[in-house]
Short mmCIF file of C-alpha atoms in Angstrom, two decimals:
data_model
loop_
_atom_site.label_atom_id
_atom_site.label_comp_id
_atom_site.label_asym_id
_atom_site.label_seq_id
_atom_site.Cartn_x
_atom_site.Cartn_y
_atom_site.Cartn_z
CA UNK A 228 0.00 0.00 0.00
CA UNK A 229 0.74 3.29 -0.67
CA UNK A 230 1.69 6.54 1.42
CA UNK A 231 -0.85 8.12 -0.47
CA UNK A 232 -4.06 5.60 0.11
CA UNK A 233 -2.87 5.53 4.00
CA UNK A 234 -2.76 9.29 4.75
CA UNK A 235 -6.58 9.03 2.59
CA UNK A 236 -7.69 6.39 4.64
CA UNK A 237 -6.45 8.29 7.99
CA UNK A 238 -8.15 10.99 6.71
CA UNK A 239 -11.41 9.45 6.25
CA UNK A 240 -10.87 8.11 9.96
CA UNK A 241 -10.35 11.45 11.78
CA UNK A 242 -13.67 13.21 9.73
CA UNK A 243 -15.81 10.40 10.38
CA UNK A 244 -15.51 9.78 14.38
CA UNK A 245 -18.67 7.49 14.32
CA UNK A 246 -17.31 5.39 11.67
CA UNK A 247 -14.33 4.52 13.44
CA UNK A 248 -16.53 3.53 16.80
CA UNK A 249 -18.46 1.26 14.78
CA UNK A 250 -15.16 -0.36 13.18
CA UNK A 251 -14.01 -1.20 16.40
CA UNK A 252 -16.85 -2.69 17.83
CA UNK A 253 -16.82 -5.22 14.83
CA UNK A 254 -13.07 -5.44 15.68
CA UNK A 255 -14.34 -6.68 18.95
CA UNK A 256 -16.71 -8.40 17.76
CA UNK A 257 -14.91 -10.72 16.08
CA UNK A 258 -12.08 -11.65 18.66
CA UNK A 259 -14.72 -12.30 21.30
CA UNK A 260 -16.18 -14.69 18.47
CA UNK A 261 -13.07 -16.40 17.73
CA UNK A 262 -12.63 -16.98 21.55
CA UNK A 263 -15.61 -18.70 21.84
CA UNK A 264 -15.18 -20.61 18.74
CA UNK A 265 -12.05 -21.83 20.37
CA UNK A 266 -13.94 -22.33 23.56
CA UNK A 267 -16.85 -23.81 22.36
CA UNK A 268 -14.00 -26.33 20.17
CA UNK A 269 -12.20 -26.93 23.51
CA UNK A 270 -15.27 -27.54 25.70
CA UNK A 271 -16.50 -29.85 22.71
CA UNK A 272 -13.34 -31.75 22.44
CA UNK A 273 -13.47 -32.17 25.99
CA UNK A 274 -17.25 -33.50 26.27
CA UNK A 275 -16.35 -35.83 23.44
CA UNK A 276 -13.09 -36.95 25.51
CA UNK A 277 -15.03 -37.42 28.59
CA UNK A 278 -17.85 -39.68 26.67
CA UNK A 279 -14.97 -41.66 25.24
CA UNK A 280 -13.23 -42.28 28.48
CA UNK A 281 -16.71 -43.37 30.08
CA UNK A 282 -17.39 -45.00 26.71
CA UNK A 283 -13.95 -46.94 27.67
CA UNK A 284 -14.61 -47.63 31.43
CA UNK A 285 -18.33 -49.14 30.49
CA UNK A 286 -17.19 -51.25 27.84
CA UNK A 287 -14.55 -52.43 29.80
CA UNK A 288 -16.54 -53.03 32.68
CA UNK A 289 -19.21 -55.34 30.47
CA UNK A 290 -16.36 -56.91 28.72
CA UNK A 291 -15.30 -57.88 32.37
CA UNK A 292 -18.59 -59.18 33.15
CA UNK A 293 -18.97 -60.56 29.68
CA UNK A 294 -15.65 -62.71 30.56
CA UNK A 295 -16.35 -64.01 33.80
CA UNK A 296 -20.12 -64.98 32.76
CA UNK A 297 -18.21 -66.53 29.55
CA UNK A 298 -15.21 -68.23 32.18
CA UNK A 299 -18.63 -69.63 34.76
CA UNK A 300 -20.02 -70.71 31.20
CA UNK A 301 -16.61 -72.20 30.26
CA UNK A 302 -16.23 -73.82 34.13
CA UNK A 303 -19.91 -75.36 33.75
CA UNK A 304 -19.43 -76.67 30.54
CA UNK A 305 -16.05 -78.39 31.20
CA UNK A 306 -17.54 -79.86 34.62
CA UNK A 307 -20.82 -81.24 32.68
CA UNK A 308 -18.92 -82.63 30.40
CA UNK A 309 -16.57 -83.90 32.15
CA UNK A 310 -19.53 -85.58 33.86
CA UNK A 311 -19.77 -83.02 37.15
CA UNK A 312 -22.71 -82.28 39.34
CA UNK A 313 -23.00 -78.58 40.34
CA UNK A 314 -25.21 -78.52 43.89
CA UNK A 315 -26.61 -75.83 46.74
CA UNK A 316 -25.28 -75.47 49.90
CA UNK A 317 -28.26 -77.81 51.42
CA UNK A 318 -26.84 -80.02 48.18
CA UNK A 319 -23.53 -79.65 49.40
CA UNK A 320 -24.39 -80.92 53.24
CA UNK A 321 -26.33 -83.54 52.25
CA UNK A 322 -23.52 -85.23 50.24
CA UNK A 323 -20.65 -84.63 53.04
CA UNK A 324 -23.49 -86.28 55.06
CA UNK A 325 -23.90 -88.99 52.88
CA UNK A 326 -19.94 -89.53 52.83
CA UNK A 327 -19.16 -89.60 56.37
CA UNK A 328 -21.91 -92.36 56.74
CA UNK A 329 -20.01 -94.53 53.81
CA UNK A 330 -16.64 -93.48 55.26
CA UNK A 331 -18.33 -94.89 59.01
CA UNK A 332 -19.64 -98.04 57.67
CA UNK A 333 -16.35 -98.76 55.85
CA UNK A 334 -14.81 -97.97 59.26
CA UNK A 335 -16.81 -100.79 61.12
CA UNK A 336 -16.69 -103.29 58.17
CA UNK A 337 -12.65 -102.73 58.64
CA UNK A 338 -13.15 -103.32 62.38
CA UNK A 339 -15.40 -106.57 62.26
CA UNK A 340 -12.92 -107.73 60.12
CA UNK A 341 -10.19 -107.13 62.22
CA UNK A 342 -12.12 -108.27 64.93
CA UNK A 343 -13.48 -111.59 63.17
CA UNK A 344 -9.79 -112.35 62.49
CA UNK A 345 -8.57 -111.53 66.28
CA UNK A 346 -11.36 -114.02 67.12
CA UNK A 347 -10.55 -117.16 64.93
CA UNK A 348 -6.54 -116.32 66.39
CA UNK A 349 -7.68 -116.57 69.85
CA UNK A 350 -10.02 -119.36 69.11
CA UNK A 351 -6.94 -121.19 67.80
CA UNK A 352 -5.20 -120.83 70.96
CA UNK A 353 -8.25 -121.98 73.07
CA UNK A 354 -7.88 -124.88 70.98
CA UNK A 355 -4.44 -125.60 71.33
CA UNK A 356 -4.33 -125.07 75.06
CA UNK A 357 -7.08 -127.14 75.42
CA UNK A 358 -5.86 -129.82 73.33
CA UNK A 359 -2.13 -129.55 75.39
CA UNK A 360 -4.14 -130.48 78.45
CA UNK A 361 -5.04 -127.48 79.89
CA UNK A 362 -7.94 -127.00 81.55
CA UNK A 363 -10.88 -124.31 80.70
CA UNK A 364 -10.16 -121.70 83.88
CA UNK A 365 -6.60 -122.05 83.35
CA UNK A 366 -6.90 -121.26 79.23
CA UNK A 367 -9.69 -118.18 80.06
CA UNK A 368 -7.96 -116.71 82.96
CA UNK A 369 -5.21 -114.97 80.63
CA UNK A 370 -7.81 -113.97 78.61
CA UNK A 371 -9.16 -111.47 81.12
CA UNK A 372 -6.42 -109.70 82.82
CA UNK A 373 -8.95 -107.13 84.45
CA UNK A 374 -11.50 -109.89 85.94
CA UNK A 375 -10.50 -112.93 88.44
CA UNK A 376 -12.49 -115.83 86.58
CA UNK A 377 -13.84 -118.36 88.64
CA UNK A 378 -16.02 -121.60 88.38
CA UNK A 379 -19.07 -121.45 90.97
CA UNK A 380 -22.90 -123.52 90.75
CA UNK A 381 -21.49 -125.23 87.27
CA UNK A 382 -20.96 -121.61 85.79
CA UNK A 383 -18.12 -119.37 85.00
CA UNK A 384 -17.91 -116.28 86.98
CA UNK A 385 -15.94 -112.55 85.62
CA UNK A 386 -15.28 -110.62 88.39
CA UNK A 387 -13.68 -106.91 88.24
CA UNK A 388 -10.56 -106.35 89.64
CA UNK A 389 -11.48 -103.75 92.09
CA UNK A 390 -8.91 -101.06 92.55
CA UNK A 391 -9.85 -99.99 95.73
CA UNK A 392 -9.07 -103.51 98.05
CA UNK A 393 -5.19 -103.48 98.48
CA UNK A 394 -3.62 -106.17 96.55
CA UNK A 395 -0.89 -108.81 97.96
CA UNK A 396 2.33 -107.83 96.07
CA UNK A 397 3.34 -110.89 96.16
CA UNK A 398 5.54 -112.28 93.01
CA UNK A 399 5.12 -115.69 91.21
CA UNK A 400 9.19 -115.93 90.58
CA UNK A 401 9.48 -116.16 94.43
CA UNK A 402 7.47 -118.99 95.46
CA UNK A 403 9.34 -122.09 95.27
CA UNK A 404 7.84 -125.65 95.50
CA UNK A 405 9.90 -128.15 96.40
CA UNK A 406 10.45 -132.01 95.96
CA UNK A 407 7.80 -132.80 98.98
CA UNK A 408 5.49 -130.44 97.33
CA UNK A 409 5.61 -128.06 99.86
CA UNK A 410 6.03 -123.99 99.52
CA UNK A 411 7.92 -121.83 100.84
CA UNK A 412 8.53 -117.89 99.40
CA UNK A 413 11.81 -116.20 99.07
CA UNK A 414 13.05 -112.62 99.05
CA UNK A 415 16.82 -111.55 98.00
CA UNK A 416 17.61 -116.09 98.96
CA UNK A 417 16.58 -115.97 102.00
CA UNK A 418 13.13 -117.72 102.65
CA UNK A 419 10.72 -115.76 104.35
CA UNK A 420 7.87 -117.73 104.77
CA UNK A 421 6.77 -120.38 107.32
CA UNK A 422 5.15 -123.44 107.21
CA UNK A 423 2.07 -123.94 109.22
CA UNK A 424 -1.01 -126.77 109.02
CA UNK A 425 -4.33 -126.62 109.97
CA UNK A 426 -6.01 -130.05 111.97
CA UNK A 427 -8.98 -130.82 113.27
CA UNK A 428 -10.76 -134.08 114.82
CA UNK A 429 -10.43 -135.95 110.72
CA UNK A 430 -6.40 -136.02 111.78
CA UNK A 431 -6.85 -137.92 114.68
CA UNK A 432 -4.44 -138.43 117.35
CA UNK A 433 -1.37 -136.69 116.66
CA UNK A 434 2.75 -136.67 117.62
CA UNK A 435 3.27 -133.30 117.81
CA UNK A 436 6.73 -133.78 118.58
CA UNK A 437 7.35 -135.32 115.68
CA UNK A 438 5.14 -132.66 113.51
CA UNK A 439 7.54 -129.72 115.67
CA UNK A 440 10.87 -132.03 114.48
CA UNK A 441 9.11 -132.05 110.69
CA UNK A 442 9.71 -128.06 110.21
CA UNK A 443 6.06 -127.16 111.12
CA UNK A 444 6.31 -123.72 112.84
CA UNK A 445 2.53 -122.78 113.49
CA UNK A 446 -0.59 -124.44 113.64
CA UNK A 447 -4.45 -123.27 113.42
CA UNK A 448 -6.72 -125.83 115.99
CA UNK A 449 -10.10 -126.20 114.95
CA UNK A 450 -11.65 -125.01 118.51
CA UNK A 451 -15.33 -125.86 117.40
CA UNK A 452 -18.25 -125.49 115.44
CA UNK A 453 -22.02 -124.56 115.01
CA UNK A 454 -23.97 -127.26 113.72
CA UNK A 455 -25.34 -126.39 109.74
CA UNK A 456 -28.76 -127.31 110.49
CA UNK A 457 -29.65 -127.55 113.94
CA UNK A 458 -27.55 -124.20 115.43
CA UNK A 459 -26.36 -125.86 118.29
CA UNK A 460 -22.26 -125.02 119.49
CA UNK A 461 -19.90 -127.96 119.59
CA UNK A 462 -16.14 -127.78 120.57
CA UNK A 463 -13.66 -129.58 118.56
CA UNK A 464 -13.46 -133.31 120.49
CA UNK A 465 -9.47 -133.35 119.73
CA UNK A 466 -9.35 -129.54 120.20
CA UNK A 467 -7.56 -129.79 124.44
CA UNK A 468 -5.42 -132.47 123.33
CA UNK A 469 -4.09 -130.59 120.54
CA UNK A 470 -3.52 -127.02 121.87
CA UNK A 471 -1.44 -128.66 124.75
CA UNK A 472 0.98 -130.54 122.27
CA UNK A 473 1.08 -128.09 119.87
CA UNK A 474 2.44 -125.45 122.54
CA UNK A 475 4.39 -127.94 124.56
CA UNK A 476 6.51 -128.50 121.62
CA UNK A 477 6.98 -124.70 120.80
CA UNK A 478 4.59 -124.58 117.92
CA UNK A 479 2.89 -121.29 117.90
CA UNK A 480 -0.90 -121.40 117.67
CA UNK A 481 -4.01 -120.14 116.21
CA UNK A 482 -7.48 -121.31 116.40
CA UNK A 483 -10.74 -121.13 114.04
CA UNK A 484 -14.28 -121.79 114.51
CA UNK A 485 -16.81 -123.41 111.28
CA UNK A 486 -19.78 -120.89 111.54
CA UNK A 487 -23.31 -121.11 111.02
CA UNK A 488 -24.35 -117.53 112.44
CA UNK A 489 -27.13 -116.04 110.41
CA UNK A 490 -27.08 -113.40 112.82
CA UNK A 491 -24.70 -110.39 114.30
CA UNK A 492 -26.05 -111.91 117.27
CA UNK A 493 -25.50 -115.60 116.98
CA UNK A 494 -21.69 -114.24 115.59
CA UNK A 495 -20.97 -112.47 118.88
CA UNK A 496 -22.43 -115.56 120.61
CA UNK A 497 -19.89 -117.66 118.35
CA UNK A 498 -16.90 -115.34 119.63
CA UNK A 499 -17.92 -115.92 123.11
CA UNK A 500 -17.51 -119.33 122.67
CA UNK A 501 -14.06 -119.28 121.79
CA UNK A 502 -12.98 -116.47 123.74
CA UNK A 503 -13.79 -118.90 126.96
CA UNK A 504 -12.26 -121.54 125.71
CA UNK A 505 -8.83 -119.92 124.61
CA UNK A 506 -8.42 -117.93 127.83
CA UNK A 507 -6.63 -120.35 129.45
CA UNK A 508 -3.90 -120.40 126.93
CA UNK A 509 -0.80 -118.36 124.95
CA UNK A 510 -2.70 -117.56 121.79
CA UNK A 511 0.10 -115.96 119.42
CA UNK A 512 -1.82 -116.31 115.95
CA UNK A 513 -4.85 -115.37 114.94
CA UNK A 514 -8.68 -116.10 115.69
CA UNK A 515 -10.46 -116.90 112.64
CA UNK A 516 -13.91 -117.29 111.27
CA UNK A 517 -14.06 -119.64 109.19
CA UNK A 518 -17.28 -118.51 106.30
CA UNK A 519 -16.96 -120.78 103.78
CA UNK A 520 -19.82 -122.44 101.82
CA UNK A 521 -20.93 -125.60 102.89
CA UNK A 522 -22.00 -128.35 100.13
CA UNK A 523 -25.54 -129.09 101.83
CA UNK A 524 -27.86 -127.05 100.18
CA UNK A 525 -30.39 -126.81 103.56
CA UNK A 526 -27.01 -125.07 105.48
CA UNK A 527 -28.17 -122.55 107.69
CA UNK A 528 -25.75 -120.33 106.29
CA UNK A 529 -25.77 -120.63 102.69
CA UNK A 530 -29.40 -118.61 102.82
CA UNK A 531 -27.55 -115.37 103.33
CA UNK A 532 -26.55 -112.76 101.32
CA UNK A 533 -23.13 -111.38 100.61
CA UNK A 534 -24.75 -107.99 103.09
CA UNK A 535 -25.81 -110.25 105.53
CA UNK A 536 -22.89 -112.53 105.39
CA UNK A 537 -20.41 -109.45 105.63
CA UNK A 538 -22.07 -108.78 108.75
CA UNK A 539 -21.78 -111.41 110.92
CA UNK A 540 -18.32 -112.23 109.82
CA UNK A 541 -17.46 -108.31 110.95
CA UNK A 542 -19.43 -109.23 114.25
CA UNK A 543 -17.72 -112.07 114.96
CA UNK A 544 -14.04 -110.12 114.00
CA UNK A 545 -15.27 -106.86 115.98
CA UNK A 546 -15.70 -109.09 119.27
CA UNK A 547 -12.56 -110.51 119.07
CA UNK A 548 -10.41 -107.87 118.46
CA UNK A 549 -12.14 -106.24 121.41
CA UNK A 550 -10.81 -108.73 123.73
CA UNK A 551 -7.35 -108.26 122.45
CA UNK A 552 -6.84 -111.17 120.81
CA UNK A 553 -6.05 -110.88 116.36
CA UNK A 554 -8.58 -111.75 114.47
CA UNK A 555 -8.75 -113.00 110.80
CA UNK A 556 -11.25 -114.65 108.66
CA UNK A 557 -11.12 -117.41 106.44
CA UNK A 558 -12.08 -117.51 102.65
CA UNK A 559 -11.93 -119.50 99.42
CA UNK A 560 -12.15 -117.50 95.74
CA UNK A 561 -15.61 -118.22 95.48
CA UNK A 562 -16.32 -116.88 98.98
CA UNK A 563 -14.28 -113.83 98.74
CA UNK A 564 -15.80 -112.88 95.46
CA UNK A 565 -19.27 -114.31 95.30
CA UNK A 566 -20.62 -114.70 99.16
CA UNK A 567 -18.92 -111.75 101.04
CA UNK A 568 -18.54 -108.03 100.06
CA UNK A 569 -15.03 -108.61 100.23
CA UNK A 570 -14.41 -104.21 100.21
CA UNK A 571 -15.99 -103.96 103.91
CA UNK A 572 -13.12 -106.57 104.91
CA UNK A 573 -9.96 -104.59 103.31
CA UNK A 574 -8.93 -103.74 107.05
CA UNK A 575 -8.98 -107.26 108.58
CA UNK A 576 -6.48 -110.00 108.04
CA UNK A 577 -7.46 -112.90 106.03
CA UNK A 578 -6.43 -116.71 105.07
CA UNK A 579 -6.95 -117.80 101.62
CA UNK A 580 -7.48 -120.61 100.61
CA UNK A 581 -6.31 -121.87 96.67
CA UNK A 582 -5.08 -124.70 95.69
CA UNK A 583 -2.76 -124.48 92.96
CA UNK A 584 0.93 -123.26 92.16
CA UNK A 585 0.10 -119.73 90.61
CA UNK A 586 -0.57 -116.49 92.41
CA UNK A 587 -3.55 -115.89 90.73
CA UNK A 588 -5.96 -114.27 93.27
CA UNK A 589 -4.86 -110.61 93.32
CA UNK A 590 -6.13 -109.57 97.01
CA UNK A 591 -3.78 -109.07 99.81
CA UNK A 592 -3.45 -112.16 102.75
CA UNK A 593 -1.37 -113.50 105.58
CA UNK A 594 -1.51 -116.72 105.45
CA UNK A 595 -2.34 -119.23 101.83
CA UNK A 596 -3.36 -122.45 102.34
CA UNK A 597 -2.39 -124.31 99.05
CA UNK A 598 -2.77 -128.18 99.57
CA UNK A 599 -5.75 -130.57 101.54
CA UNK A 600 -3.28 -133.48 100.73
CA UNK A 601 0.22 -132.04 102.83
CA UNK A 602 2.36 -134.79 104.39
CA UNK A 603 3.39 -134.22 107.62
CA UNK A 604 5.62 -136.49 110.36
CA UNK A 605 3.44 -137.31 112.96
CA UNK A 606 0.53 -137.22 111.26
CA UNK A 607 -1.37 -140.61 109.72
CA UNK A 608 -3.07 -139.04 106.25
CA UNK A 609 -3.42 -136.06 104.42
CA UNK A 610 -3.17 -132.78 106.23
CA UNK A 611 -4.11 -129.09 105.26
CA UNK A 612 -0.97 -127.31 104.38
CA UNK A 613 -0.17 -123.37 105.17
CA UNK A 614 2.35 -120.32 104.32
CA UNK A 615 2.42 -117.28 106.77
CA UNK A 616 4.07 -114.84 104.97
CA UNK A 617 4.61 -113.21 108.52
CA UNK A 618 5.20 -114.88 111.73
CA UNK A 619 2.78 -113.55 114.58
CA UNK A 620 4.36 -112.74 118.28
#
């Protein structure tokens, strides 16, 4: 452009004051328009970006879902076909249920198994035992470490162990037998037992110096008896005769009386008996009641039951002890566990009688006779053969 046209045109400006307001208003005009163009284009872009990023996030968020629905779908097709059952949580139970049942009667098939074949092996060694010679109490009695098994009235008896009468301690390894078939029990060589009989009027007359020279150290007199069906008190016929030679040739003694009692009452009246007769002479062992069963059926005694047994026997005990005298009572195995309750006698001493070689009967005693058929010097026939293991003074 020329000087010329741009002095004109400045000019035309400075005459026309109007015309150059107007000018710059459409100068204005049009900047403010191009600013929101360019706003309006921003904002747009930005609405556009904004849809596209939420545009993004939702189709990303149903091809999520899209892939785990198509995964399940994937999962249950694979487990159907790979033959699969899908269930509930009740479902679910009822199968674990179902399982543990199976896995319990599997369990106690397993176990009658193993018990059918535990069965036939013990069976076998019944068999053989048997078959060896053994007899039937001797084959169960291993069998039952817990019980004390016992033949009584043509049956076999299982009786618990009961922890809370005191046992004897004594040890099978200890007990000797010798050639003459008597016993005698040992502790670190030295024997510390001592050999005692028990005789009554079936001995007969007796040499008691010779039974004194034959190693007998004590002896329990049979000092009398009630009679088993008509009550009435009898003293041992051979009973004087015996207490004198027994003590004149230094055997210590001990006495015992058969009862009948079936009454505290009758039991004290029993003790009496003896206590009268004894008081004349040195009684170093003990007193015993004798309880056992007798074979007659119509005994007085055999009516009574272990309660009523237990107390008379304690009666009878009770009265001597109160005269100062020991007292002990005597018992088989079938007595002890059948006709007495044996728990209300822990604190009183007792003879036993078993015969046999083993240490089977687990209760504590003083005194075991083991033999009805003992040989002794002096004596013509069998005799009753005893161990003390203590000697009384």
């Amino acid at each position: 452009m020329s000087e010329e046209n741009r002095t004109d045109r400045q000019a035309e400006k400075a005459a026309s004051p109007y015309d150059e307001e107007s000018r710059l208003r459409r100068k204005r005009l049009r900047r403010k328009n191009t600013i929101s163009y360019f706003v309006g284009l921003a904002v747009a872009f930005g609405g556009l970006f904004l849809v596209m990023i939420l545009a993004i996030a939702v189709y990303s968020w149903i091809d999520s879902k899209t892939g785990e629905t198509d995964r399940f779908q994937q999962t249950l097709g694979n487990a159907q076909m790979a033959g699969e059952n899908m269930y509930t949580q009740e479902e679910l139970d009822q199968k674990i249920a179902e399982a543990v049942a199976q896995a319990q009667a599997d369990s106690d098939r397993a176990m009658e198994a193993a018990l059918n074949n535990q069965q036939e092996e013990i069976l076998g060694e019944i068999r053989v035992q048997l078959a060896d010679g053994q007899s039937a109490l001797e084959t169960l009695r291993p069998l039952y470490p817990n019980d004390i098994v016992l033949v009584s009235g043509g049956k076999y008896h299982f009786v618990p162990i009961q922890s809370e009468i005191p046992l004897h301690g004594y040890l099978q390894e200890n007990l000797q037998v010798l050639e003459n078939g008597r016993f005698q029990y040992v502790e670190n060589d030295q024997v510390v037992s001592h050999m005692g009989i028990d005789v009554s009027k079936y001995q007969g007359r007796i040499d008691w110096q010779k039974v004194a020279a034959d190693g007998v150290e004590f002896a329990f007199l049979r000092l009398g008896l009630r009679g088993y069906e008509s009550g009435k008190l009898v003293e041992d016929e051979t009973f004087a005769a015996n207490i004198k030679g027994a003590l004149d040739n230094g055997i210590k003694v001990g006495v015992y009386f058969f009862s009948q009692a079936i009454t505290e009452e009758e039991a004290v009246e029993e003790a009496n008996f003896v206590l009268e007769r004894i008081a004349p002479y040195n009684i170093e062992c003990p007193v015993v009641f004798d309880v056992e069963k007798v074979s007659e059926p119509t005994a007085r005694m055999n009516q009574l039951t272990p309660q009523e047994r237990t107390n008379v026997t304690i009666a009878f005990l009770d009265t001597i002890d109160a005269a100062g005298y020991k007292s002990m009572f005597y018992h088989n195995m079938e007595t002890a566990l059948l006709l007495l309750e044996l728990d209300r006698l822990k604190d009183y001493d007792r003879w036993f009688a078993y015969y046999g070689e083993d240490l089977y009967y687990p209760y504590a005693y003083g005194v075991w006779q083991y033999s009805e058929k003992g040989r002794i010097n002096g004596i013509s026939g069998n005799v009753d053969m005893n161990i003390s293991f203590k000697m009384w003074e």
